[in-house]
């Protein structure tokens, strides 16, 4: 199973993986912002950027 985790990390660290994770995080942040009616946009943006810093490099 660790092989699968290594493959996922390698993918996330690639250019294509970075684009995919950025897109996913952007969609999740947009959904969260919509669900909260924009009341927590700053916090959602900070969380999105923090997650992006941890996923892929």
PDB file of C-alpha atoms in Angstrom, residues 18 22 25 46-57:
ATOM      1  CA  UNK A  18       0.000  20.543  -9.094  1.00  0.00           C
ATOM      2  CA  UNK A  22      -4.880  23.512  -7.356  1.00  0.00           C
ATOM      3  CA  UNK A  25      -8.646  23.105  -3.814  1.00  0.00           C
ATOM      4  CA  UNK A  46      -6.140  31.123   4.178  1.00  0.00           C
ATOM      5  CA  UNK A  47      -7.080  27.453   4.527  1.00  0.00           C
ATOM      6  CA  UNK A  48      -6.871  26.948   0.762  1.00  0.00           C
ATOM      7  CA  UNK A  49      -3.373  28.468   0.637  1.00  0.00           C
ATOM      8  CA  UNK A  50      -2.215  26.460   3.640  1.00  0.00           C
ATOM      9  CA  UNK A  51      -3.457  23.234   2.052  1.00  0.00           C
ATOM     10  CA  UNK A  52      -1.807  24.157  -1.253  1.00  0.00           C
ATOM     11  CA  UNK A  53       1.506  24.681   0.553  1.00  0.00           C
ATOM     12  CA  UNK A  54       1.263  21.159   2.011  1.00  0.00           C
ATOM     13  CA  UNK A  55       0.072  19.362  -1.154  1.00  0.00           C
ATOM     14  CA  UNK A  56       2.537  19.161  -3.999  1.00  0.00           C
ATOM     15  CA  UNK A  57       5.618  21.257  -4.347  1.00  0.00           C
TER      16      UNK A  57
END
